Amino acid sequence: MKTSSFTLFSSQRVVTNLVATLFLCFGTSLFLGSPSFAADIEAGKQKAQVCMSCHGPAGNSEIAEIPALAGQTAQAITTSLYHFREGNRKNPVMSPFAANLSNADMNNLAAYFASEKRIPAPYTSSAEALQQGPELAKKYNCVQCHGAALLGQQHIPRVSGQQHAYLLAQLKGFKATTRYDMDGNMSSAASMLKDNEIEILADYISGLR
Amino acid sequence: MHFRRSILSISLMSAVFAFTHISAQAQATKAADPPPAWKQGITAESETSTLHPFSPIFTGTEAKDLQLSKLKVPAGFKVEVYADGIPEARSMAVTDNGTVIVSNRLAKNVFAIVNNNGKKEVKTILRGMNSPNGIAIIKGTLYVAERDRILRFDDVEKNLDNMPAGKVVVDGIDPTNGPGHFWKVLVAGTDGKLYFNIGSPQNITSPNYMQAAIFRVDPDSGQMERIATGVRNSVGMAFHPVTNKLYFTEHARDWMGDNIPNDELNVLTKEGENFGYPFCHQGDIADPIYGKYSTCALSTPPILKLGAHVAPLGIRFYTGKMFPAEYKNNIFMARHGSWNRNTKQGYDVMRVVLDGKGKVVKYEPFLTGFLTDEKADPPMWGRPVDVQVIADGSMLVTDDYNGVVYRISYSK
């Protein structure tokens, strides 16, 4: 379990970064056009400077509540960005950023983050999670869609080595059906999880390398 | 009186028995953790399956980035992009002016492709809808079926830039209220009524009165009637231009292997007809779980077995003048292709030829080339959803994977 002081620290940091980022966002949008060709990693990298103040250098998040994007599948990123922009998935910090992105921006950002190497944040799974996690991941079909190593594929995100607090919040949200779920598959899968199993799964998956 | 009372007491006793019986069953099921909707009926050997659903590319693919040269149509036909930039393009309906309305299933918008002096413009006309997959037009009024209700938008052509709030035609058509087959397809009958599906809540389960059925609603009175039952999920319907019979596609259950059961093309010949689900599949296969409670003899078999897991969606009869004469009144069928098969098939538009008596005499590919590697993941680069014949006789095809509408035309 994370301490509450850690959480508070993270929240403050998010707000500070947000202020800096909003400035950057308006500052850069004047200079960066939206390329009309298929995904452009270099253009994505430039646009991504804004994202990194929260999502970490090259998209390797250093904040427990904020997901890492480095090494994420490109389609998982564009899918999330699209649903944030359209107001389907909502987050007070993320939604305003997505609101101004064109489809081309999203494709470029996704191509860039997908091309970066994931360096998972330090996290050590508990002995209980290491013992029960693999079986639970099979029992509840995590591996069926997210892949044997939970590295994701197509629109299904990589969850291996993802930030712990973020994973925990998503799983709880899916179970409570408060987390946006475009096709119902995650809500359906999470509806079966017991509260302690959510804890174990998040603990196990965050520690995967 | 005495006689009546004893009937009443017997009914009460059976009700109490049924109730306790059901409670005991519910408890037993709860203890055993019922699987999620899509997993109902999975076999032990499929438990380790790595088959997974596909998702549209929501940011779309621009026309110039599509692999159009891979598409194949019969000699004399040509495929081009009619419009791009329509995320998750699903069902189509056309106004008298030729404006093409396009819907969403997983996203929340309805679009219009407007023809401005030969230049096409895509407008988002409705936002924030709840899975607005079903759309139909009757006398200039656009009807949109969300997952839980049908709305009407009068005089749609005049209001494209500023759509008024929709008026409710019928509400409460999402009896499942959860994951499962929640989206609707909507077609207009020549009787001025709207026809739509309510899918089965899960892969294989015993549906309630409102589930796994086809309904019709009178848009003026909101009066609803159930006209077909035992239909797992039909997301493609069309009326025969001569006989006026309702033809509809039906998706068969999953987790019975790669080759059975077949998806179906059905015809409704009388109101209230039963098509077998959950007891009987493809007209001749008893369900492994529910089959023992009924027999295939009690339901109507399909007029055509379509193949397993091909996922037939939109169908239309060809009523245009552009294609050669032998295409007249043929059915064109978009097959989305299913995720639930190890070797993939579908991802095409098929042609179904009927004889004068409505019997199927030919079932052949018309538009292919989206499926590039049946063993790959993903196996395809595009997925057809709906077909629509427009005024000039050419045919439009939606592709939700790329967010594109194609046009297929013919010239000698």
Coordinates of C-alpha atoms in Angstrom, one line a residue:
Chain A
M1 CA 0.0 0.0 0.0
K2 CA 1.2 3.5 -0.8
T3 CA 1.2 6.1 1.9
S4 CA -1.1 9.0 1.7
S5 CA 1.8 11.5 1.8
F6 CA 3.1 10.0 -1.3
T7 CA -0.2 10.5 -3.0
L8 CA -0.4 14.1 -1.9
F9 CA 3.0 14.7 -3.2
S10 CA 2.1 13.3 -6.5
S11 CA -1.0 15.4 -6.8
Q12 CA 0.9 18.6 -6.1
R13 CA 3.4 17.7 -8.7
V14 CA 0.7 17.0 -11.2
V15 CA -0.8 20.5 -10.6
T16 CA 2.6 22.2 -10.9
N17 CA 3.3 20.3 -14.1
L18 CA -0.1 21.1 -15.4
V19 CA 0.5 24.9 -15.1
A20 CA 3.9 24.5 -16.9
T21 CA 2.4 22.3 -19.5
L22 CA -0.5 24.6 -20.3
F23 CA 2.0 27.3 -21.0
L24 CA 4.0 25.0 -23.2
C25 CA 1.0 23.9 -25.0
F26 CA -0.1 27.3 -26.1
G27 CA 3.5 28.3 -26.7
T28 CA 4.2 25.4 -29.1
S29 CA 0.9 25.1 -30.9
L30 CA 1.7 28.3 -32.8
F31 CA 4.7 26.6 -34.4
L32 CA 3.7 23.0 -34.9
G33 CA 1.3 22.4 -37.7
S34 CA -0.6 19.1 -38.1
P35 CA 1.1 17.0 -40.8
S36 CA -1.3 15.4 -43.2
F37 CA 0.8 12.3 -43.9
A38 CA 0.7 9.0 -42.0
A39 CA 2.3 8.9 -38.6
D40 CA 5.4 10.9 -38.2
I41 CA 7.5 9.9 -35.2
E42 CA 9.6 13.1 -35.3
A43 CA 6.6 15.4 -35.3
G44 CA 5.1 13.2 -32.5
K45 CA 8.3 13.7 -30.5
Q46 CA 8.0 17.5 -30.7
K47 CA 4.4 17.5 -29.8
A48 CA 5.1 15.0 -27.0
Q49 CA 7.3 17.4 -25.0
V50 CA 4.1 18.7 -23.4
C51 CA 2.9 15.3 -22.4
M52 CA 6.3 14.4 -20.8
S53 CA 5.8 16.9 -17.9
C54 CA 3.3 14.5 -16.5
H55 CA 3.9 11.2 -18.3
G56 CA 7.7 11.4 -17.7
P57 CA 10.8 11.5 -19.9
A58 CA 10.1 9.7 -23.2
G59 CA 6.8 8.7 -21.6
N60 CA 8.3 6.7 -18.7
S61 CA 6.1 8.0 -16.0
E62 CA 7.6 8.8 -12.6
I63 CA 4.2 9.4 -11.0
A64 CA 2.2 6.5 -9.6
E65 CA -1.2 7.8 -10.7
I66 CA -0.1 8.6 -14.2
P67 CA 0.4 5.9 -16.8
A68 CA 3.7 5.3 -18.7
L69 CA 3.3 5.7 -22.4
A70 CA 6.8 4.6 -23.6
G71 CA 6.5 1.2 -25.4
Q72 CA 2.7 1.4 -25.3
T73 CA 1.0 0.1 -28.4
A74 CA 0.3 2.9 -30.8
Q75 CA -3.4 2.0 -31.3
A76 CA -4.0 1.9 -27.5
I77 CA -2.7 5.5 -27.3
T78 CA -4.7 6.8 -30.3
T79 CA -7.8 5.1 -28.9
S80 CA -7.4 6.7 -25.5
L81 CA -6.7 10.1 -26.9
Y82 CA -9.7 9.9 -29.3
H83 CA -12.1 9.0 -26.5
F84 CA -10.6 11.8 -24.3
R85 CA -11.1 14.3 -27.1
E86 CA -14.6 13.2 -27.8
G87 CA -15.5 13.5 -24.1
N88 CA -16.3 9.8 -23.7
R89 CA -13.4 9.1 -21.3
K90 CA -13.1 12.0 -18.9
N91 CA -10.2 13.2 -16.7
P92 CA -9.9 16.8 -15.4
V93 CA -6.2 16.9 -16.3
M94 CA -6.1 14.9 -19.5
S95 CA -9.3 15.9 -21.2
P96 CA -8.3 19.6 -21.9
F97 CA -5.0 18.4 -23.6
A98 CA -6.8 15.9 -25.8
A99 CA -9.4 18.5 -26.8
N100 CA -7.0 20.3 -29.1
L101 CA -5.4 17.4 -30.8
S102 CA -6.1 16.5 -34.5
N103 CA -6.3 12.9 -35.6
A104 CA -2.9 13.4 -37.2
D105 CA -1.5 14.7 -33.9
M106 CA -2.8 11.6 -32.2
N107 CA -1.3 9.3 -34.7
N108 CA 2.1 11.0 -34.5
L109 CA 2.1 11.1 -30.7
A110 CA 1.2 7.4 -30.6
A111 CA 3.9 6.5 -33.1
Y112 CA 6.5 8.4 -31.1
F113 CA 5.6 6.9 -27.6
A114 CA 5.3 3.4 -29.1
S115 CA 8.8 3.8 -30.5
E116 CA 10.3 4.6 -27.1
K117 CA 11.7 2.0 -24.8
R118 CA 9.7 1.3 -21.6
I119 CA 11.8 1.7 -18.5
P120 CA 9.3 0.6 -15.8
A121 CA 9.2 2.6 -12.6
P122 CA 10.8 0.9 -9.6
Y123 CA 8.3 -1.4 -8.1
T124 CA 8.5 -4.7 -6.2
S125 CA 5.6 -7.0 -6.1
S126 CA 4.7 -8.6 -2.8
A127 CA 5.4 -12.4 -2.3
E128 CA 1.6 -13.0 -2.3
A129 CA 1.2 -11.2 -5.7
L130 CA 4.1 -13.1 -7.2
Q131 CA 2.5 -16.3 -6.1
Q132 CA -1.1 -15.7 -7.0
G133 CA -0.8 -13.1 -9.8
P134 CA 0.0 -15.4 -12.7
E135 CA -2.9 -17.7 -12.0
L136 CA -5.4 -14.8 -11.5
A137 CA -4.2 -13.2 -14.8
K138 CA -5.1 -16.5 -16.6
K139 CA -8.3 -17.2 -14.6
Y140 CA -9.8 -13.7 -15.4
N141 CA -8.6 -13.7 -19.0
C142 CA -6.1 -10.9 -18.7
V143 CA -3.7 -12.8 -20.8
Q144 CA -6.2 -13.7 -23.5
C145 CA -6.4 -10.1 -24.8
H146 CA -3.4 -8.3 -23.2
G147 CA -1.1 -11.2 -24.3
A148 CA 0.9 -13.9 -22.4
A149 CA 3.4 -11.3 -21.1
L150 CA 0.7 -8.6 -20.8
L151 CA 2.5 -6.5 -23.3
G152 CA -0.7 -5.5 -25.2
Q153 CA -1.5 -5.7 -28.8
Q154 CA -3.3 -3.4 -31.2
H155 CA -5.9 -1.4 -29.2
I156 CA -5.4 -3.5 -26.1
P157 CA -2.8 -1.7 -23.9
R158 CA 0.4 -3.0 -22.5
V159 CA -0.2 -3.2 -18.7
S160 CA 3.0 -5.0 -17.8
G161 CA 5.2 -2.7 -15.6
Q162 CA 2.5 0.0 -15.6
Q163 CA 2.3 2.4 -12.7
H164 CA 0.7 0.7 -9.7
A165 CA -1.7 3.4 -8.5
Y166 CA -2.9 3.9 -12.1
L167 CA -3.6 0.2 -12.7
L168 CA -5.4 -0.1 -9.4
A169 CA -7.6 2.9 -10.2
Q170 CA -8.5 1.6 -13.6
L171 CA -9.4 -1.9 -12.4
K172 CA -11.5 -0.4 -9.6
G173 CA -13.2 1.9 -12.1
F174 CA -13.9 -0.8 -14.6
K175 CA -15.5 -2.9 -11.8
A176 CA -17.6 0.0 -10.6
T177 CA -18.4 0.8 -14.3
T178 CA -17.2 4.4 -13.7
R179 CA -14.3 4.0 -16.0
Y180 CA -15.1 4.6 -19.7
D181 CA -15.1 1.3 -21.6
M182 CA -15.9 1.5 -25.3
D183 CA -17.0 -2.1 -25.8
G184 CA -17.8 -3.4 -22.4
N185 CA -15.0 -6.0 -22.4
M186 CA -13.0 -4.6 -19.5
S187 CA -16.1 -3.9 -17.4
S188 CA -17.2 -7.4 -18.1
A189 CA -13.9 -8.9 -17.2
A190 CA -13.4 -6.7 -14.1
S191 CA -17.0 -7.4 -12.8
M192 CA -15.8 -10.8 -11.8
L193 CA -12.8 -9.6 -9.7
K194 CA -13.0 -9.5 -5.9
D195 CA -11.6 -6.5 -4.2
N196 CA -8.6 -8.3 -2.9
E197 CA -7.9 -9.8 -6.3
I198 CA -7.8 -6.4 -7.8
E199 CA -5.1 -5.5 -5.3
I200 CA -3.1 -8.7 -6.1
L201 CA -3.4 -8.2 -9.8
A202 CA -2.3 -4.6 -9.8
D203 CA 0.5 -5.5 -7.4
Y204 CA 1.7 -8.4 -9.6
I205 CA 1.3 -6.6 -13.0
S206 CA 3.1 -3.4 -11.9
G207 CA 6.2 -5.5 -10.9
L208 CA 6.5 -7.2 -14.3
R209 CA 9.6 -6.4 -16.2
Chain B
M1 CA -65.1 -21.5 -6.9
H2 CA -63.5 -24.3 -5.0
F3 CA -62.0 -25.5 -8.2
R4 CA -60.6 -22.1 -8.9
R5 CA -59.1 -21.8 -5.5
S6 CA -57.3 -25.1 -5.8
I7 CA -55.8 -24.0 -9.1
L8 CA -54.7 -20.8 -7.4
S9 CA -53.1 -22.7 -4.5
I10 CA -51.4 -25.0 -6.9
S11 CA -50.1 -22.1 -8.9
L12 CA -48.9 -20.5 -5.7
M13 CA -47.2 -23.6 -4.6
S14 CA -45.5 -24.0 -7.9
A15 CA -44.5 -20.4 -7.8
V16 CA -43.0 -20.8 -4.3
F17 CA -41.3 -24.0 -5.5
A18 CA -40.0 -22.2 -8.6
F19 CA -38.8 -19.3 -6.5
T20 CA -36.9 -21.4 -4.0
H21 CA -35.6 -23.5 -6.9
I22 CA -34.3 -20.5 -8.7
S23 CA -32.8 -19.0 -5.6
A24 CA -30.9 -22.2 -4.9
Q25 CA -29.7 -22.2 -8.5
A26 CA -28.7 -18.5 -8.3
Q27 CA -26.7 -19.2 -5.2
A28 CA -25.0 -22.2 -6.7
T29 CA -24.2 -20.1 -9.8
K30 CA -22.9 -17.3 -7.7
A31 CA -20.6 -19.6 -5.8
A32 CA -19.2 -20.8 -9.1
D33 CA -18.6 -17.3 -10.5
P34 CA -20.5 -17.0 -13.7
P35 CA -18.2 -16.0 -16.6
P36 CA -18.5 -12.5 -18.3
A37 CA -21.0 -12.1 -21.1
W38 CA -18.7 -12.9 -24.0
K39 CA -17.3 -16.0 -22.3
Q40 CA -20.6 -17.8 -21.6
G41 CA -20.5 -21.3 -23.0
I42 CA -16.7 -21.5 -23.4
T43 CA -15.3 -25.0 -23.5
A44 CA -12.4 -26.2 -21.4
E45 CA -10.1 -26.4 -24.4
S46 CA -10.9 -22.9 -25.4
E47 CA -10.0 -21.5 -21.9
T48 CA -6.5 -20.8 -23.0
S49 CA -7.5 -19.2 -26.3
T50 CA -5.7 -16.1 -27.3
L51 CA -8.4 -14.9 -29.7
H52 CA -9.3 -11.3 -28.9
P53 CA -11.6 -8.6 -30.3
F54 CA -10.4 -6.0 -32.8
S55 CA -11.0 -2.3 -32.5
P56 CA -11.5 0.4 -35.1
I57 CA -8.7 2.8 -35.7
F58 CA -10.5 5.8 -34.2
T59 CA -8.2 8.4 -35.6
G60 CA -9.0 6.9 -39.0
T61 CA -6.9 6.2 -42.1
E62 CA -6.7 8.8 -44.8
A63 CA -7.7 7.8 -48.3
K64 CA -4.2 8.0 -49.6
D65 CA -2.9 5.6 -47.0
L66 CA -5.4 2.9 -47.8
Q67 CA -4.3 -0.2 -49.6
L68 CA -6.9 0.2 -52.3
S69 CA -4.9 -1.7 -54.9
K70 CA -5.4 -4.9 -52.8
L71 CA -9.2 -4.7 -53.3
K72 CA -10.8 -7.0 -55.8
V73 CA -14.2 -6.7 -57.5
P74 CA -15.6 -8.5 -60.6
A75 CA -14.6 -7.2 -64.1
G76 CA -16.1 -3.9 -65.0
F77 CA -16.5 -2.7 -61.4
K78 CA -14.3 -0.1 -59.8
V79 CA -13.7 0.8 -56.1
E80 CA -12.8 4.2 -54.9
V81 CA -12.9 6.2 -51.7
Y82 CA -16.2 8.1 -51.4
A83 CA -15.3 9.8 -48.1
D84 CA -12.7 9.4 -45.3
G85 CA -12.4 10.9 -41.9
I86 CA -15.6 9.3 -40.4
P87 CA -14.3 7.6 -37.3
E88 CA -15.8 4.1 -36.9
A89 CA -18.2 4.5 -39.9
R90 CA -21.1 2.0 -39.4
S91 CA -24.6 2.1 -40.8
M92 CA -25.8 4.2 -43.6
A93 CA -29.0 5.9 -44.6
V94 CA -29.6 8.2 -47.6
T95 CA -31.8 11.3 -47.8
D96 CA -33.8 12.2 -51.0
N97 CA -31.2 14.8 -51.7
G98 CA -28.4 12.2 -51.7
T99 CA -26.9 13.2 -48.3
V100 CA -25.5 10.0 -46.8
I101 CA -26.0 9.7 -43.0
V102 CA -23.4 7.5 -41.3
S103 CA -23.6 6.2 -37.7
N104 CA -21.2 5.0 -34.9
R105 CA -21.5 2.0 -32.6
L106 CA -18.7 2.3 -30.0
A107 CA -18.2 6.1 -30.5
K108 CA -21.0 8.5 -30.1
N109 CA -21.6 10.5 -33.2
V110 CA -23.8 10.6 -36.4
F111 CA -22.2 12.1 -39.5
A112 CA -23.5 13.5 -42.8
I113 CA -21.6 13.3 -46.1
V114 CA -23.0 16.3 -48.0
N115 CA -22.4 16.8 -51.7
N116 CA -21.5 20.4 -52.3
N117 CA -21.3 20.8 -56.1
G118 CA -19.4 17.6 -56.5
K119 CA -17.2 18.2 -53.5
K120 CA -17.9 16.0 -50.5
E121 CA -18.0 17.5 -47.0
V122 CA -18.3 15.4 -43.8
K123 CA -20.2 17.0 -41.0
T124 CA -20.8 15.7 -37.5
I125 CA -24.5 16.3 -37.0
L126 CA -25.1 14.6 -33.7
R127 CA -22.7 14.1 -30.8
G128 CA -22.8 12.4 -27.4
M129 CA -25.2 9.7 -28.5
N130 CA -25.4 6.4 -26.7
S131 CA -24.2 3.8 -29.3
P132 CA -26.2 5.3 -32.2
N133 CA -25.7 2.3 -34.5
G134 CA -29.1 2.2 -36.1
I135 CA -30.3 4.8 -38.5
A136 CA -33.2 5.0 -41.0
I137 CA -35.0 7.7 -42.9
I138 CA -38.7 7.9 -43.6
K139 CA -40.1 10.9 -45.5
G140 CA -37.3 13.2 -44.6
T141 CA -37.2 12.2 -40.9
L142 CA -34.1 10.7 -39.5
Y143 CA -34.6 8.0 -36.9
V144 CA -31.6 7.0 -34.7
A145 CA -31.6 3.9 -32.6
E146 CA -29.4 4.3 -29.5
R147 CA -28.8 1.3 -27.3
D148 CA -31.9 2.2 -25.1
R149 CA -34.2 4.3 -27.2
I150 CA -35.2 5.5 -30.7
L151 CA -35.2 9.2 -31.5
R152 CA -36.7 11.1 -34.4
F153 CA -35.2 14.2 -36.1
D154 CA -37.7 15.7 -38.4
D155 CA -36.7 17.4 -41.7
V156 CA -33.0 16.3 -41.3
E157 CA -31.9 17.7 -44.6
K158 CA -32.7 21.3 -43.6
N159 CA -31.2 20.9 -40.1
L160 CA -27.8 19.3 -40.8
D161 CA -25.9 22.3 -39.4
N162 CA -28.1 22.7 -36.3
M163 CA -29.9 19.6 -35.4
P164 CA -32.7 20.1 -32.9
A165 CA -33.1 17.8 -29.8
G166 CA -34.5 14.4 -30.9
K167 CA -38.0 13.4 -30.0
V168 CA -38.4 10.0 -28.3
V169 CA -40.2 7.4 -30.4
V170 CA -39.8 4.6 -28.0
D171 CA -37.7 4.2 -24.8
G172 CA -36.6 1.2 -22.6
I173 CA -35.3 -1.0 -25.4
D174 CA -32.1 -2.0 -23.5
P175 CA -33.4 -4.7 -21.2
T176 CA -29.8 -6.0 -20.7
N177 CA -28.3 -2.7 -19.5
G178 CA -24.8 -4.1 -19.5
P179 CA -22.1 -5.5 -21.8
G180 CA -23.4 -7.9 -24.5
H181 CA -25.2 -7.2 -27.8
F182 CA -26.5 -3.8 -26.9
W183 CA -26.4 -2.0 -30.3
K184 CA -29.3 -1.8 -32.7
V185 CA -29.8 -1.9 -36.4
L186 CA -32.8 0.1 -37.7
V187 CA -34.6 -0.3 -41.1
A188 CA -37.7 1.3 -42.4
G189 CA -40.5 -1.0 -43.7
T190 CA -42.8 0.0 -46.6
D191 CA -45.5 0.1 -43.9
G192 CA -43.9 3.2 -42.5
K193 CA -42.8 1.3 -39.4
L194 CA -39.3 0.8 -38.0
Y195 CA -37.7 -2.6 -37.5
F196 CA -34.9 -3.3 -35.1
N197 CA -33.1 -6.0 -33.1
I198 CA -32.6 -6.5 -29.4
G199 CA -29.7 -8.9 -29.1
S200 CA -29.2 -11.8 -26.7
P201 CA -27.5 -10.4 -23.5
Q202 CA -24.7 -12.9 -23.7
N203 CA -23.0 -15.4 -26.0
I204 CA -25.3 -18.2 -25.1
T205 CA -28.0 -17.8 -22.5
S206 CA -31.7 -18.1 -22.0
P207 CA -33.1 -14.7 -23.2
N208 CA -36.0 -12.9 -21.6
Y209 CA -39.2 -11.7 -23.5
M210 CA -37.4 -8.7 -24.9
Q211 CA -34.1 -10.3 -25.8
A212 CA -32.9 -12.2 -28.8
A213 CA -35.8 -10.9 -30.9
I214 CA -36.7 -8.5 -33.7
F215 CA -39.3 -5.8 -33.0
R216 CA -41.2 -3.3 -35.0
V217 CA -42.4 0.1 -33.8
D218 CA -44.9 2.5 -35.2
P219 CA -43.0 5.9 -35.1
D220 CA -46.2 7.8 -34.7
S221 CA -47.8 6.0 -31.8
G222 CA -44.7 4.3 -30.3
Q223 CA -46.6 1.0 -30.3
M224 CA -44.1 -1.8 -30.3
E225 CA -44.6 -5.4 -31.5
R226 CA -42.3 -8.5 -31.3
I227 CA -42.2 -10.0 -34.7
A228 CA -39.4 -12.6 -34.5
T229 CA -37.9 -14.6 -31.6
G230 CA -34.9 -16.9 -31.2
V231 CA -32.6 -14.5 -33.1
R232 CA -29.3 -14.3 -31.2
N233 CA -28.4 -10.9 -32.7
S234 CA -29.4 -9.6 -36.1
V235 CA -27.5 -6.5 -37.2
G236 CA -28.5 -6.5 -40.8
M237 CA -32.0 -6.3 -42.2
A238 CA -33.6 -5.5 -45.6
F239 CA -37.0 -5.9 -47.2
H240 CA -37.3 -7.7 -50.6
P241 CA -38.2 -5.1 -53.2
V242 CA -40.8 -7.5 -54.8
T243 CA -42.1 -9.8 -52.1
N244 CA -41.6 -7.2 -49.3
K245 CA -40.4 -10.0 -47.0
L246 CA -37.9 -9.2 -44.2
Y247 CA -34.5 -10.7 -44.8
F248 CA -32.1 -10.5 -41.9
T249 CA -28.6 -11.7 -41.0
E250 CA -27.9 -13.4 -37.6
H251 CA -24.7 -13.9 -35.8
A252 CA -24.3 -17.4 -34.4
R253 CA -22.8 -18.2 -31.0
D254 CA -19.1 -18.5 -30.2
W255 CA -17.0 -21.2 -28.5
M256 CA -18.2 -24.2 -30.5
G257 CA -15.0 -24.3 -32.6
D258 CA -13.8 -22.8 -35.8
N259 CA -16.3 -24.4 -38.2
I260 CA -19.7 -24.4 -36.4
P261 CA -22.2 -23.0 -36.0
N262 CA -22.8 -21.0 -39.3
D263 CA -23.9 -17.4 -39.2
E264 CA -27.3 -17.2 -40.9
L265 CA -29.4 -15.4 -43.6
N266 CA -33.0 -15.7 -42.5
V267 CA -36.4 -14.7 -44.0
L268 CA -39.4 -13.9 -41.9
T269 CA -42.5 -15.5 -43.4
K270 CA -44.9 -15.0 -40.6
E271 CA -45.1 -12.7 -37.6
G272 CA -43.9 -14.2 -34.3
E273 CA -41.8 -16.8 -36.1
N274 CA -39.0 -18.5 -34.0
F275 CA -35.5 -18.9 -35.3
G276 CA -34.1 -21.3 -32.7
Y277 CA -31.7 -19.5 -30.4
P278 CA -30.6 -20.6 -27.8
F279 CA -31.8 -24.1 -28.5
C280 CA -30.9 -24.7 -32.1
H281 CA -28.2 -23.2 -34.3
Q282 CA -28.1 -22.9 -38.1
G283 CA -31.3 -24.9 -38.3
D284 CA -29.7 -28.3 -37.5
I285 CA -27.3 -28.1 -34.6
A286 CA -28.6 -28.6 -31.0
D287 CA -26.9 -26.3 -28.6
P288 CA -24.6 -28.2 -26.2
I289 CA -26.2 -26.5 -23.2
Y290 CA -29.8 -25.6 -24.2
G291 CA -30.4 -28.1 -27.0
K292 CA -31.9 -30.7 -24.7
Y293 CA -34.8 -28.3 -23.8
S294 CA -36.2 -28.1 -27.4
T295 CA -35.7 -29.4 -30.9
C296 CA -34.6 -27.9 -34.2
A297 CA -37.9 -29.0 -35.7
L298 CA -39.7 -26.2 -33.7
S299 CA -37.8 -23.3 -35.3
T300 CA -37.3 -21.9 -38.8
P301 CA -33.9 -22.8 -40.4
P302 CA -31.9 -20.2 -42.3
I303 CA -32.3 -19.9 -46.1
L304 CA -28.5 -19.8 -46.3
K305 CA -25.7 -20.9 -44.0
L306 CA -23.1 -18.1 -44.3
G307 CA -20.0 -19.7 -42.8
A308 CA -18.8 -19.8 -39.2
H309 CA -17.8 -16.5 -37.5
V310 CA -18.0 -14.5 -40.7
A311 CA -20.1 -11.8 -38.8
P312 CA -22.6 -10.7 -41.4
L313 CA -23.8 -7.1 -40.9
G314 CA -25.6 -4.8 -43.3
I315 CA -27.6 -6.2 -46.2
R316 CA -29.3 -4.4 -49.1
F317 CA -31.1 -5.5 -52.2
Y318 CA -29.6 -4.1 -55.4
T319 CA -32.4 -1.9 -56.8
G320 CA -30.2 0.5 -58.9
K321 CA -29.8 0.8 -62.6
M322 CA -26.0 1.0 -62.9
F323 CA -24.9 -2.6 -62.4
P324 CA -25.6 -5.3 -65.1
A325 CA -29.1 -6.7 -65.2
E326 CA -28.2 -10.0 -63.4
Y327 CA -27.5 -8.0 -60.3
K328 CA -31.1 -6.8 -60.0
N329 CA -32.6 -7.7 -56.6
N330 CA -29.5 -9.5 -55.5
I331 CA -28.6 -9.2 -51.9
F332 CA -25.3 -7.5 -51.0
M333 CA -24.0 -8.4 -47.6
A334 CA -21.1 -6.9 -45.6
R335 CA -19.2 -9.4 -43.6
H336 CA -17.3 -7.8 -40.8
G337 CA -15.2 -11.0 -40.1
S338 CA -15.0 -12.4 -36.6
W339 CA -12.3 -12.4 -34.0
N340 CA -13.5 -15.8 -32.6
R341 CA -11.9 -18.1 -35.2
N342 CA -8.2 -19.3 -35.4
T343 CA -8.1 -19.0 -39.2
K344 CA -10.0 -15.9 -40.1
Q345 CA -12.6 -15.5 -42.7
G346 CA -15.1 -12.8 -43.8
Y347 CA -14.0 -9.2 -44.1
D348 CA -15.7 -8.8 -47.5
V349 CA -18.9 -8.0 -49.3
M350 CA -20.8 -11.0 -50.6
R351 CA -23.4 -11.3 -53.4
V352 CA -26.5 -13.5 -52.8
V353 CA -28.6 -14.4 -55.8
L354 CA -32.2 -15.5 -55.3
D355 CA -34.5 -17.2 -57.8
G356 CA -38.1 -16.2 -58.5
K357 CA -39.3 -18.2 -55.5
G358 CA -36.8 -16.6 -53.1
K359 CA -34.5 -19.6 -53.0
V360 CA -30.7 -18.9 -52.8
V361 CA -29.0 -20.0 -56.0
K362 CA -25.7 -18.3 -55.6
Y363 CA -23.5 -17.0 -52.8
E364 CA -20.2 -15.5 -54.0
P365 CA -17.6 -12.9 -53.1
F366 CA -18.2 -9.4 -54.6
L367 CA -15.6 -7.2 -52.8
T368 CA -12.6 -8.9 -51.3
G369 CA -9.0 -8.0 -50.4
F370 CA -9.3 -6.6 -46.9
L371 CA -8.2 -10.0 -45.5
T372 CA -4.5 -10.2 -46.3
D373 CA -3.3 -13.1 -44.0
E374 CA -5.9 -15.4 -42.4
K375 CA -3.4 -16.4 -39.7
A376 CA -2.0 -13.0 -38.9
D377 CA -3.1 -10.7 -36.0
P378 CA -4.7 -8.5 -37.2
P379 CA -5.5 -10.5 -40.4
M380 CA -7.1 -7.6 -42.2
W381 CA -6.7 -3.9 -43.0
G382 CA -10.3 -3.1 -43.3
R383 CA -13.7 -4.3 -42.2
P384 CA -17.0 -3.8 -44.2
V385 CA -20.0 -2.9 -42.1
D386 CA -22.9 -1.7 -44.3
V387 CA -23.8 -1.5 -47.9
Q388 CA -26.1 1.1 -49.5
V389 CA -27.3 1.7 -53.0
I390 CA -27.3 5.4 -53.9
A391 CA -29.3 7.4 -56.6
D392 CA -26.8 6.9 -59.5
G393 CA -27.0 3.1 -59.0
S394 CA -23.5 2.8 -57.5
M395 CA -23.0 1.1 -54.1
L396 CA -21.4 2.5 -50.9
V397 CA -19.6 0.3 -48.4
T398 CA -18.7 1.5 -44.9
D399 CA -15.4 0.3 -43.2
D400 CA -15.4 1.0 -39.5
Y401 CA -11.8 -0.1 -39.1
N402 CA -10.4 2.8 -41.2
G403 CA -13.3 5.2 -40.8
V404 CA -13.9 5.2 -44.6
V405 CA -16.8 4.9 -47.1
Y406 CA -16.0 3.3 -50.4
R407 CA -18.0 3.6 -53.7
I408 CA -18.3 0.7 -56.1
S409 CA -19.4 1.7 -59.6
Y410 CA -19.8 -0.2 -62.9
S411 CA -19.1 0.7 -66.5
K412 CA -18.9 -1.5 -69.6

